């Protein structure tokens, strides 16, 4: 009887460890909305130069306009404040931006490849702004560096057309 319980316990433990490893293989599905990634309204004359080009600068400005807004000063708050909606997603884009600039500067990745990967990640962030992202944000919290975030956006996020 003890041997049977031990075998069942081991089998359960092995199956649970297999489950926890497969839980790490989460894929996040979001609905694609083409109107959210249109950067044609961005005025290029006011953009700061970006090492990966004007296309990335336009996408980053569109991201900033989509995720942040200014709250005017009031009697109780003497200065203007910048409010960030879904800060986990917004700041993950800032980390990715720094990561791709760094890998291109070090020569670890071609500029065009980094540009396309960053634009793809920014497009994902723009599309998911108005969608349910609680599970995705929980996953993002566990990553601290850009090199950890890059595969998540590139491989684990799928758009449903």
Short mmCIF file of C-alpha atoms in Angstrom, two decimals:
data_model
loop_
_atom_site.label_atom_id
_atom_site.label_comp_id
_atom_site.label_asym_id
_atom_site.label_seq_id
_atom_site.Cartn_x
_atom_site.Cartn_y
_atom_site.Cartn_z
CA UNK A 1 0.00 0.00 0.00
CA UNK A 2 2.83 2.39 0.89
CA UNK A 3 4.59 1.55 -2.35
CA UNK A 4 1.42 2.30 -4.34
CA UNK A 5 1.01 5.70 -2.61
CA UNK A 6 4.66 6.50 -3.25
CA UNK A 7 4.34 5.65 -6.94
CA UNK A 8 1.14 7.71 -7.26
CA UNK A 9 2.78 10.62 -5.45
CA UNK A 10 5.79 10.51 -7.76
CA UNK A 11 3.57 10.27 -10.82
CA UNK A 12 1.54 13.25 -9.65
CA UNK A 13 4.71 15.23 -8.92
CA UNK A 14 6.14 14.50 -12.35
CA UNK A 15 2.89 15.40 -14.07
CA UNK A 16 2.62 18.67 -12.12
CA UNK A 17 6.21 19.64 -12.93
CA UNK A 18 5.45 19.00 -16.60
CA UNK A 19 2.39 21.20 -16.29
CA UNK A 20 4.32 24.06 -14.72
CA UNK A 21 6.88 23.94 -17.51
CA UNK A 22 4.18 24.02 -20.15
CA UNK A 23 2.53 26.96 -18.37
CA UNK A 24 5.69 28.93 -19.15
CA UNK A 25 4.99 28.31 -22.83
CA UNK A 26 1.99 30.66 -22.79
CA UNK A 27 1.00 32.24 -26.06
CA UNK A 28 -1.10 35.38 -25.89
CA UNK A 29 -3.71 36.03 -28.57
CA UNK A 30 -5.03 39.51 -29.31
CA UNK A 31 -7.34 40.91 -31.97
CA UNK A 32 -5.61 42.90 -34.71
CA UNK A 33 -6.90 46.41 -35.41
CA UNK A 34 -5.17 48.12 -38.33
CA UNK A 35 -6.42 51.60 -37.43
CA UNK A 36 -4.43 51.57 -34.16
CA UNK A 37 -1.03 51.34 -35.90
CA UNK A 38 -1.53 54.11 -38.48
CA UNK A 39 1.27 56.63 -37.93
CA UNK A 40 0.45 58.86 -40.91
CA UNK A 41 -0.80 61.63 -38.59
CA UNK A 42 2.57 62.05 -36.89
CA UNK A 43 4.43 65.23 -37.92
CA UNK A 44 8.04 64.29 -38.68
CA UNK A 45 9.38 67.82 -38.15
CA UNK A 46 8.88 67.64 -34.36
CA UNK A 47 10.36 64.17 -33.81
CA UNK A 48 13.66 63.55 -32.12
CA UNK A 49 16.18 61.63 -34.20
CA UNK A 50 16.31 57.90 -33.49
CA UNK A 51 19.31 55.63 -34.22
CA UNK A 52 17.03 53.12 -35.98
CA UNK A 53 15.43 55.68 -38.26
CA UNK A 54 12.41 57.89 -38.70
CA UNK A 55 9.95 54.97 -38.91
CA UNK A 56 10.83 53.87 -35.37
CA UNK A 57 10.70 57.48 -34.14
CA UNK A 58 7.18 57.84 -35.59
CA UNK A 59 6.00 54.59 -33.97
CA UNK A 60 7.46 55.62 -30.59
CA UNK A 61 5.71 58.98 -30.81
CA UNK A 62 2.42 57.25 -31.68
CA UNK A 63 2.97 54.96 -28.68
CA UNK A 64 3.61 57.96 -26.42
CA UNK A 65 0.49 59.73 -27.70
CA UNK A 66 -1.61 56.59 -27.23
CA UNK A 67 -0.47 55.60 -23.75
CA UNK A 68 0.19 58.94 -22.01
CA UNK A 69 -1.59 62.20 -21.41
CA UNK A 70 -1.03 65.33 -19.35
CA UNK A 71 -3.14 66.12 -16.32
CA UNK A 72 -3.25 69.85 -15.79
CA UNK A 73 -2.13 71.46 -12.55
CA UNK A 74 -4.78 72.22 -9.97
CA UNK A 75 -5.00 73.79 -6.53
CA UNK A 76 -4.16 70.50 -4.86
CA UNK A 77 -1.53 69.38 -7.39
CA UNK A 78 0.66 72.37 -8.30
CA UNK A 79 2.40 70.80 -11.33
CA UNK A 80 1.28 69.12 -14.52
CA UNK A 81 1.46 65.33 -14.30
CA UNK A 82 1.95 62.77 -17.02
CA UNK A 83 -0.39 59.81 -16.65
CA UNK A 84 0.55 56.49 -18.26
CA UNK A 85 -2.18 54.00 -19.13
CA UNK A 86 -1.06 50.36 -18.77
CA UNK A 87 2.41 51.34 -17.54
CA UNK A 88 3.73 47.76 -17.60
CA UNK A 89 3.25 47.58 -21.38
CA UNK A 90 4.40 51.16 -22.01
CA UNK A 91 7.61 50.83 -20.03
CA UNK A 92 8.35 47.41 -21.54
CA UNK A 93 8.47 49.22 -24.90
CA UNK A 94 10.97 51.69 -23.44
CA UNK A 95 13.13 48.76 -22.29
CA UNK A 96 12.89 47.13 -25.71
CA UNK A 97 13.82 50.40 -27.40
CA UNK A 98 16.97 50.62 -25.28
CA UNK A 99 17.74 46.95 -25.85
CA UNK A 100 17.57 47.16 -29.65
CA UNK A 101 19.61 50.37 -29.75
CA UNK A 102 22.25 48.65 -27.61
CA UNK A 103 22.48 45.43 -29.66
CA UNK A 104 22.80 47.40 -32.90
CA UNK A 105 25.49 49.62 -31.41
CA UNK A 106 27.43 46.54 -30.24
CA UNK A 107 27.03 44.93 -33.67
CA UNK A 108 25.12 41.91 -32.35
CA UNK A 109 22.16 42.52 -34.68
CA UNK A 110 21.70 44.16 -38.05
CA UNK A 111 20.04 47.55 -37.93
CA UNK A 112 17.21 46.55 -40.29
CA UNK A 113 16.44 43.41 -38.27
CA UNK A 114 16.35 45.38 -35.00
CA UNK A 115 14.20 48.06 -36.63
CA UNK A 116 11.63 45.53 -37.82
CA UNK A 117 11.55 43.70 -34.46
CA UNK A 118 11.05 46.95 -32.54
CA UNK A 119 8.34 48.20 -34.92
CA UNK A 120 6.56 44.84 -34.62
CA UNK A 121 6.65 45.04 -30.80
CA UNK A 122 5.41 48.65 -30.83
CA UNK A 123 2.59 47.68 -33.18
CA UNK A 124 1.58 44.94 -30.74
CA UNK A 125 1.56 47.44 -27.88
CA UNK A 126 -0.56 49.86 -29.91
CA UNK A 127 -3.08 47.19 -30.88
CA UNK A 128 -3.54 45.73 -27.39
CA UNK A 129 -4.10 49.04 -25.59
CA UNK A 130 -7.89 48.63 -25.46
CA UNK A 131 -7.93 44.85 -25.00
CA UNK A 132 -7.88 42.61 -21.94
CA UNK A 133 -4.19 42.32 -21.09
CA UNK A 134 -4.13 41.34 -17.40
CA UNK A 135 -2.47 37.94 -17.99
CA UNK A 136 0.01 39.44 -20.43
CA UNK A 137 0.89 42.23 -18.00
CA UNK A 138 1.43 39.64 -15.25
CA UNK A 139 3.87 37.85 -17.55
CA UNK A 140 5.61 41.13 -18.39
CA UNK A 141 6.15 41.88 -14.70
CA UNK A 142 8.38 38.83 -14.41
CA UNK A 143 10.82 40.19 -17.02
CA UNK A 144 13.17 42.97 -16.04
CA UNK A 145 15.44 43.41 -19.06
CA UNK A 146 14.94 44.10 -22.75
CA UNK A 147 16.69 40.93 -23.84
CA UNK A 148 14.09 38.95 -21.87
CA UNK A 149 11.19 40.94 -23.34
CA UNK A 150 12.26 40.65 -26.99
CA UNK A 151 11.42 36.94 -27.40
CA UNK A 152 8.13 37.42 -25.55
CA UNK A 153 6.89 40.02 -28.04
CA UNK A 154 8.41 38.24 -31.04
CA UNK A 155 7.28 34.67 -30.32
CA UNK A 156 4.61 34.58 -27.61
CA UNK A 157 2.19 37.23 -28.85
CA UNK A 158 -0.03 36.34 -31.81
CA UNK A 159 -2.44 38.60 -33.62
CA UNK A 160 -5.82 37.24 -34.70
CA UNK A 161 -6.97 38.75 -37.98
#
